[in-house]
Tab-separated table of C-alpha atoms in Angstrom:
chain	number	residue	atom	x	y	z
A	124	UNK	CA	-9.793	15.242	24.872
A	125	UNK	CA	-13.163	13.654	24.688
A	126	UNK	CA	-13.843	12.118	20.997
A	127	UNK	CA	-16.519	14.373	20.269
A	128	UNK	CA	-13.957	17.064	21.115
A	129	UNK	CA	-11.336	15.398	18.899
A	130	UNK	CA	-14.164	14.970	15.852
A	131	UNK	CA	-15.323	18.732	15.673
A	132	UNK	CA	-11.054	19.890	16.130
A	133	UNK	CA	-10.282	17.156	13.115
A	134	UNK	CA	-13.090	18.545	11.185
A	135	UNK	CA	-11.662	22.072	11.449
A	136	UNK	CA	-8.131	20.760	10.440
A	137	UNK	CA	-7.150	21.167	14.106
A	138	UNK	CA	-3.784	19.704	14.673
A	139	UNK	CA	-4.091	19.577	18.156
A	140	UNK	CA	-7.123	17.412	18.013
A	141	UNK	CA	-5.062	15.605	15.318
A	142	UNK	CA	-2.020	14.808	17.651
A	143	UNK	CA	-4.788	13.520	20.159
A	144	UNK	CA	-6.547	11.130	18.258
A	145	UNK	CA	-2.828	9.623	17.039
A	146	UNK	CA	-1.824	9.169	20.379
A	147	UNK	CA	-4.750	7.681	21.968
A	148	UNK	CA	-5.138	5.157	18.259
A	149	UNK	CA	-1.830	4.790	17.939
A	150	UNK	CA	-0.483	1.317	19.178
A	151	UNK	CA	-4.340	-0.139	18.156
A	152	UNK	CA	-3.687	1.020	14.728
A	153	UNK	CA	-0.049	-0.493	14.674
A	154	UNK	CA	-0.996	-3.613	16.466
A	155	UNK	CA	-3.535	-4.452	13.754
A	156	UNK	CA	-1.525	-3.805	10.880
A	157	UNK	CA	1.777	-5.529	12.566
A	158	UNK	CA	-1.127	-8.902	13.032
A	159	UNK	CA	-1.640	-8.534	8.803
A	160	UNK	CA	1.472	-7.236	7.827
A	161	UNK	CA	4.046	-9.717	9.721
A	162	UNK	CA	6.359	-6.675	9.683
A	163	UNK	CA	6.979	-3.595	11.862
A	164	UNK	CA	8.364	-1.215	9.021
A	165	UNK	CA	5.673	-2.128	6.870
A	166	UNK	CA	2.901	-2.118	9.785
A	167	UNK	CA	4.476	1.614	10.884
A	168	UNK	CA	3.946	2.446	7.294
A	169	UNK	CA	0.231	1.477	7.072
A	170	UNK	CA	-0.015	3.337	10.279
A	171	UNK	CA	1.132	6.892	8.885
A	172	UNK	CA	-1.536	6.471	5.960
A	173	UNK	CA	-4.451	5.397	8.085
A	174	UNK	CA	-3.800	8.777	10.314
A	175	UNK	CA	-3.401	10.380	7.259
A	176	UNK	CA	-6.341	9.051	5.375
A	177	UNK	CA	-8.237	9.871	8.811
A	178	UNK	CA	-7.740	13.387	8.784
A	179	UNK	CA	-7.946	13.544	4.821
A	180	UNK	CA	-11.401	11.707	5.325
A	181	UNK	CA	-13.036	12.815	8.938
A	182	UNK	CA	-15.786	14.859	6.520
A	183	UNK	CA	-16.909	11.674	5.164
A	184	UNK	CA	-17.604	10.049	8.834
A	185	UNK	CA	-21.066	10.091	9.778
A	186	UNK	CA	-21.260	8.865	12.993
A	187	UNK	CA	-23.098	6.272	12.831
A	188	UNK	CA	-20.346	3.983	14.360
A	189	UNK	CA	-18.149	4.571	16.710
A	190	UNK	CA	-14.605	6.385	15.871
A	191	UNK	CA	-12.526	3.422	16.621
A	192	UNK	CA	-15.014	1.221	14.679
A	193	UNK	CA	-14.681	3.249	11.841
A	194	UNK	CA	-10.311	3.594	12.540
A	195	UNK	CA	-9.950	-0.208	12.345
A	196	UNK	CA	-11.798	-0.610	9.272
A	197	UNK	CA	-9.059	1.848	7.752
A	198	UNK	CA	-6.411	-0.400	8.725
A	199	UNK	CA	-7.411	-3.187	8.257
A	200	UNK	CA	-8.689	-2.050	4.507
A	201	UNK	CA	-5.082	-0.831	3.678
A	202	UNK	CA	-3.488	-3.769	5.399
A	203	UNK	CA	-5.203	-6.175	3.172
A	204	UNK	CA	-5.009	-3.745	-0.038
A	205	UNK	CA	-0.986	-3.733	1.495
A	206	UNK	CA	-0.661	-7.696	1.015
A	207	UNK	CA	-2.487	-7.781	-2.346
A	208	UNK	CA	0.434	-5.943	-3.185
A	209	UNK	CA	3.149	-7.641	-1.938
A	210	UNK	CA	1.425	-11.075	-3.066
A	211	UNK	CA	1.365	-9.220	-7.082
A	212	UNK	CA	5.133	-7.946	-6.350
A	213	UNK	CA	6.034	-11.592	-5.519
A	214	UNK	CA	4.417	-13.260	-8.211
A	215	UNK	CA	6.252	-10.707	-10.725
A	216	UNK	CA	9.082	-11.267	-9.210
A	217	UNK	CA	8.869	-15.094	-9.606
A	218	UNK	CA	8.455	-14.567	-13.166
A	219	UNK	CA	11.314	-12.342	-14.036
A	220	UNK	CA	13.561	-14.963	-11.775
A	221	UNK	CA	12.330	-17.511	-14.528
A	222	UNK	CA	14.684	-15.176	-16.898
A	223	UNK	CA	17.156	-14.307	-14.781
A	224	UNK	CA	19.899	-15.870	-13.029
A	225	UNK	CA	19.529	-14.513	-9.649
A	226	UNK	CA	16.544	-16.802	-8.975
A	227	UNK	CA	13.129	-15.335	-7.627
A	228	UNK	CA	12.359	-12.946	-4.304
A	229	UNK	CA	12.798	-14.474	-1.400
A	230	UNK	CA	10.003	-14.900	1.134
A	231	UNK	CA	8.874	-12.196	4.108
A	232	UNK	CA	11.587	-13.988	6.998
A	233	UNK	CA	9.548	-15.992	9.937
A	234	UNK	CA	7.970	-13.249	12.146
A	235	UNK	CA	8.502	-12.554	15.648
A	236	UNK	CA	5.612	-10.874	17.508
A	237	UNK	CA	7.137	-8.521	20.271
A	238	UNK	CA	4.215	-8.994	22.425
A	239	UNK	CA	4.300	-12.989	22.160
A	240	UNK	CA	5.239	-14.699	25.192
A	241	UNK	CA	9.187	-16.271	25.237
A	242	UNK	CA	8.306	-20.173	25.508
A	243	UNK	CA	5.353	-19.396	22.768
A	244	UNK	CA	7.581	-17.355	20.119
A	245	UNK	CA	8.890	-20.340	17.758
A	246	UNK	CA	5.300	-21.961	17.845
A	247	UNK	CA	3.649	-18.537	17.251
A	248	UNK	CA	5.827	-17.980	14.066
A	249	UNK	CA	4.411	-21.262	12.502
A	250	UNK	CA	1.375	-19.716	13.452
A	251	UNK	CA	1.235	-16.499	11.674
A	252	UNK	CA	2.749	-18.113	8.516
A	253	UNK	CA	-0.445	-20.150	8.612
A	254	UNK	CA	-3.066	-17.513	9.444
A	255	UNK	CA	-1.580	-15.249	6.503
A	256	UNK	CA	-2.462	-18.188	4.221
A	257	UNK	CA	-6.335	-17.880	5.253
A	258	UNK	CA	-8.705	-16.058	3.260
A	259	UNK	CA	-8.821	-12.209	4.245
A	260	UNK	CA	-12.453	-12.480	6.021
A	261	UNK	CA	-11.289	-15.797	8.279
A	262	UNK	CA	-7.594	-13.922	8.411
A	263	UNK	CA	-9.733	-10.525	9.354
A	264	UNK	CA	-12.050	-12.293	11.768
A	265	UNK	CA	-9.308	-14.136	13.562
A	266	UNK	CA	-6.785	-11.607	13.768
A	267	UNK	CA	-8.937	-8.975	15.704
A	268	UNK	CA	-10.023	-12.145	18.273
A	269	UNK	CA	-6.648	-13.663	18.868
A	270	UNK	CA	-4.695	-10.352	18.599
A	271	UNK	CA	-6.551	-7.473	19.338
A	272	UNK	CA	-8.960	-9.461	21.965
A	273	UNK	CA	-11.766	-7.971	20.233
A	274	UNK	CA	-15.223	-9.218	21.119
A	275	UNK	CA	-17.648	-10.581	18.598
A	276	UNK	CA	-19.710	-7.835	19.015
A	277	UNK	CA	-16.991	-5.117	18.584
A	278	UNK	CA	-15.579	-7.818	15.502
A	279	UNK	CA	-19.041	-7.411	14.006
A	280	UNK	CA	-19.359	-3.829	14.188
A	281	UNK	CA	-15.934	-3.235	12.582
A	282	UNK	CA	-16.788	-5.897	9.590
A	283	UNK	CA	-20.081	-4.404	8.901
A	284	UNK	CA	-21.501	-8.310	9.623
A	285	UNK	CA	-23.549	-9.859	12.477
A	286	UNK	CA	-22.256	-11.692	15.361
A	287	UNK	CA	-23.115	-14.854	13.877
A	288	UNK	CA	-21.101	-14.695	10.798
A	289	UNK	CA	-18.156	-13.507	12.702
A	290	UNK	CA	-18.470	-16.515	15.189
A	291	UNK	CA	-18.772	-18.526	11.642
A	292	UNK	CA	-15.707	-16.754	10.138
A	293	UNK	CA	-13.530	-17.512	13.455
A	294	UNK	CA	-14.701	-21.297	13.601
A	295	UNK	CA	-14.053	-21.946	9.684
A	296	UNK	CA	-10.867	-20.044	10.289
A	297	UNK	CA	-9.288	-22.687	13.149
A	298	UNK	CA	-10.529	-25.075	10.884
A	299	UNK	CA	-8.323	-24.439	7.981
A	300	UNK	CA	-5.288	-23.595	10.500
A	301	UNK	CA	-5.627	-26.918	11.895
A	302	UNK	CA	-5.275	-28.083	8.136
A	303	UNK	CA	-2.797	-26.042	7.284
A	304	UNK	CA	-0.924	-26.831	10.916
A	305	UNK	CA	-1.058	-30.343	10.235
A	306	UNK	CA	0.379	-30.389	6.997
A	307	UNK	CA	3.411	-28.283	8.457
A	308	UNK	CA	3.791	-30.602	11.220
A	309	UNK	CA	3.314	-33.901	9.299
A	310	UNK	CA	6.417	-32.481	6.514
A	311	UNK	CA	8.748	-31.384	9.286
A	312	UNK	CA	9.972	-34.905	10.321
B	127	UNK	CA	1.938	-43.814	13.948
B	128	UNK	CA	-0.947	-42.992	16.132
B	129	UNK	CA	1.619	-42.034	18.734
B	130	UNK	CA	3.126	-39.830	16.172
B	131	UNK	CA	-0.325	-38.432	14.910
B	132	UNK	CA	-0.906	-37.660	18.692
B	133	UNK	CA	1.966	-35.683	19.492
B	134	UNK	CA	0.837	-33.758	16.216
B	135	UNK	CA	-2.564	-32.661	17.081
B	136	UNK	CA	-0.594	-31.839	20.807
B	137	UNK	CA	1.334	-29.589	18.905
B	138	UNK	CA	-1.332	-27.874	16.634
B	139	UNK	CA	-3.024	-27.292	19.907
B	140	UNK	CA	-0.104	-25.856	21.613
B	141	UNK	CA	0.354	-23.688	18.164
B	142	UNK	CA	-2.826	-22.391	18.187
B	143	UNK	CA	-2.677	-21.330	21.383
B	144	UNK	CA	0.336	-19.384	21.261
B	145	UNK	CA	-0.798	-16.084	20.895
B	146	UNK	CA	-2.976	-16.091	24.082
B	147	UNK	CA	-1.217	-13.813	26.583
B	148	UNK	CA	0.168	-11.879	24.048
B	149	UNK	CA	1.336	-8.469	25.249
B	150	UNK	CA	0.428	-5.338	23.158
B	151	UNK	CA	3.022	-4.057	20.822
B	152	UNK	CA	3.863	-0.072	21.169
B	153	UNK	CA	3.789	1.909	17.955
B	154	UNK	CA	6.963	4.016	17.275
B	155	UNK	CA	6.824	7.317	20.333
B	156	UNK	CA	7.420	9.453	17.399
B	157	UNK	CA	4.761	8.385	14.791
B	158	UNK	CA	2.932	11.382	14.925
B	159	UNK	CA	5.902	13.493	13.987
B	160	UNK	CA	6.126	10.868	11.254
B	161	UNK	CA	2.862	11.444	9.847
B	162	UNK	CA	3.506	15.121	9.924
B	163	UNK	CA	6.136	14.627	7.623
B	164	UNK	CA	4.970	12.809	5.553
B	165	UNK	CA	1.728	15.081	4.807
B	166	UNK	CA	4.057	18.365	4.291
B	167	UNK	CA	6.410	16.229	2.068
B	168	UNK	CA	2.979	15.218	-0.366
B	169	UNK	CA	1.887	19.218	-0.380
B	170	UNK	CA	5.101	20.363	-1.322
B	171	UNK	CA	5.242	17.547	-4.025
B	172	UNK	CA	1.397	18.672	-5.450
B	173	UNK	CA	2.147	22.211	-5.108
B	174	UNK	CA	4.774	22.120	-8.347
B	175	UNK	CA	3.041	19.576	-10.516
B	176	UNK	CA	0.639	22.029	-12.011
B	177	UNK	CA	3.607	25.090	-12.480
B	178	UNK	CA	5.810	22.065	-14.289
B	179	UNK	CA	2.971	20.675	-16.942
B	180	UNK	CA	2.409	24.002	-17.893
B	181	UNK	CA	6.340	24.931	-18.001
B	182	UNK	CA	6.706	22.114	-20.320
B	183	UNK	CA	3.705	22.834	-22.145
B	184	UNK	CA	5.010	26.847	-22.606
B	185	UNK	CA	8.448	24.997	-23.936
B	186	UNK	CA	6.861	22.426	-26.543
B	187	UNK	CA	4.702	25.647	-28.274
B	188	UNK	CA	7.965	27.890	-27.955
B	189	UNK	CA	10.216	25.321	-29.739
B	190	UNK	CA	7.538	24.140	-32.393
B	191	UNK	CA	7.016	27.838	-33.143
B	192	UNK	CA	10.790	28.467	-33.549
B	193	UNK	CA	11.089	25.547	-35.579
B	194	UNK	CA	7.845	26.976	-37.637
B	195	UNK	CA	9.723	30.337	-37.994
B	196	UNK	CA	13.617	29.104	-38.781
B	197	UNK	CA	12.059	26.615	-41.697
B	198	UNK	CA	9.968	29.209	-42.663
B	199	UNK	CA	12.679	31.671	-42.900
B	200	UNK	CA	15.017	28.989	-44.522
B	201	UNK	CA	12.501	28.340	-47.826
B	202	UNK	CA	12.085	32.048	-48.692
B	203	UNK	CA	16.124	32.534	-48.613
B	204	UNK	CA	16.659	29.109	-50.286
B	205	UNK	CA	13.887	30.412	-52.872
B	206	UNK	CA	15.592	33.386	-53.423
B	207	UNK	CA	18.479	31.547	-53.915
B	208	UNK	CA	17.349	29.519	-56.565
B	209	UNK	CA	16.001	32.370	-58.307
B	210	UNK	CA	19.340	34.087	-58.279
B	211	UNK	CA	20.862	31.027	-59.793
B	212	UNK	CA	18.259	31.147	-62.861
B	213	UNK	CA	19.265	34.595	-63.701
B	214	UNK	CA	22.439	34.324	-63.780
B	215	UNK	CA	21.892	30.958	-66.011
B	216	UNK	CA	19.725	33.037	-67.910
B	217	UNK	CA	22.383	35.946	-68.243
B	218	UNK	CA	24.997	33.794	-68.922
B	219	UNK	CA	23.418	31.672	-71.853
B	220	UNK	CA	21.224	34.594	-72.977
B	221	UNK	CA	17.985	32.016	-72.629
B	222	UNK	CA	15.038	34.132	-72.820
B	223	UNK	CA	12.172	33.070	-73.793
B	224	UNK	CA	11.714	33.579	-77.911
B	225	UNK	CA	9.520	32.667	-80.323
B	226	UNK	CA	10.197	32.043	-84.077
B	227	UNK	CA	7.516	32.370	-86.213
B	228	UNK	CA	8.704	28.940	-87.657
């Protein structure tokens, strides 16, 4: 089915069109939110409300970006709406440990990206612990570059920012890994 | 120390570098059937919300009127009550209500 096709079926509430669009957005969608999220049952959770809020929401698209455009800003919305969660969970957490004896919550485990080559996986963990530490527009900007091999351009179009800013966001971004890399590196021995 | 600080920035390097040839992750095959679920679970769940508020609503006003009713009932017998127990005080000690031209 051609988008167009799949726009005018989700508009009418057609399921077919519906079943479509998941299957040809599907591992985009899930790849995004597993680069934010650090966790596949969380980032396959994200994933069902995206689709859903896509076919709750296709009246409100106007077209004037692309579909996919429009699908990644979706998931990447809820993904960081997702770990503003998780970071107020934690910190409510940490206080109640302060009155109780079983201590505080224990941190999301080191993550393993399926798709991350063998010889790269233990580096790649230090990795995401540091890019989940940037600020969501670096952590954004980076993410869709390094994971999704997004271009600028297409990075751009998705944050609603020009090419320049996103080249900005991405430099300022290995900037503060390096920091943050060093600091890990320089504690470990 | 510089050879230490070396083999550091080596490593950042190599870190930062670790995603490239990263292979796409594949969502779950069934993840449409997923978010079919999940939609028919939320319209069952807003279908009854409306049918329960006004359930409970029907039994607050049913029980606040029985209570009005029962109390209500309840005074008038306990009034009648009392006013059987005056007459037969009355009856009993002949008080009526006299009066002596003093």
């Amino acid at each position: 089915m051609e988008e167009k096709e799949i726009l005018s079926g989700l508009k009418s509430g057609n399921r077919e069109a519906f079943k479509n669009l998941v299957n040809a957005y599907s591992d985009r969608v899930y790849i995004t939110a597993l680069g934010f999220l650090r966790n596949p049952e969380d980032a396959e959770d994200i994933s069902q409300e995206v689709f859903i809020e896509v076919f709750n929401s296709i009246g409100k698209f106007k077209g004037d970006s692309k579909l996919a455009t429009w699908i990644y800003r979706i998931t990447i919305n809820k993904s960081l709406d997702f770990l503003k969660k998780r970071k107020s969970k934690k910190r409510f957490a940490f206080v109640t440990s302060i009155f109780s004896k079983e201590g505080a919550a224990e941190d999301i485990p080191d993550f393993e990206h399926p798709g991350v080559l063998m010889e790269n996986k233990e580096r790649a963990k230090v990795l995401f612990s540091a890019i989940s530490k940037l600020p969501d527009s670096q952590k954004t900007a980076f993410t869709l570059n390094k994971i999704e091999d997004l271009t600028y351009k297409e990075i751009s179009d998705i944050m609603d920012t020009s090419v320049s800013s996103v080249e900005s966001l991405i430099y300022r971004a290995k900037e503060n890994l390096k920091k943050l890399l060093n600091n890990f590196y320089q504690n470990l021995n | 120390m510089e050879e230490r600080n070396k083999d550091i920035e080596k490593e950042i390097d190599l870190t930062l570098e670790s995603l490239d040839g990263i292979n796409s992750a594949k969502a779950n095959p069934s993840l449409y059937e997923k978010i079919i679920n999940r939609m028919e679970t939320r319209k069952r769940a807003n279908y009854n919300p409306k049918l329960k508020y006004a359930l409970i609503i029907t039994l607050l006003v049913l029980i606040n009127l029985f209570t009005f009713i029962y109390f209500s009932n309840g005074s008038n017998e306990a009034t009648a009550g009392s006013d059987e127990i005056k007459d037969t005080f009355k009856n009993e000690y002949s008080l009526t209500i006299s009066t002596y031209n003093y």
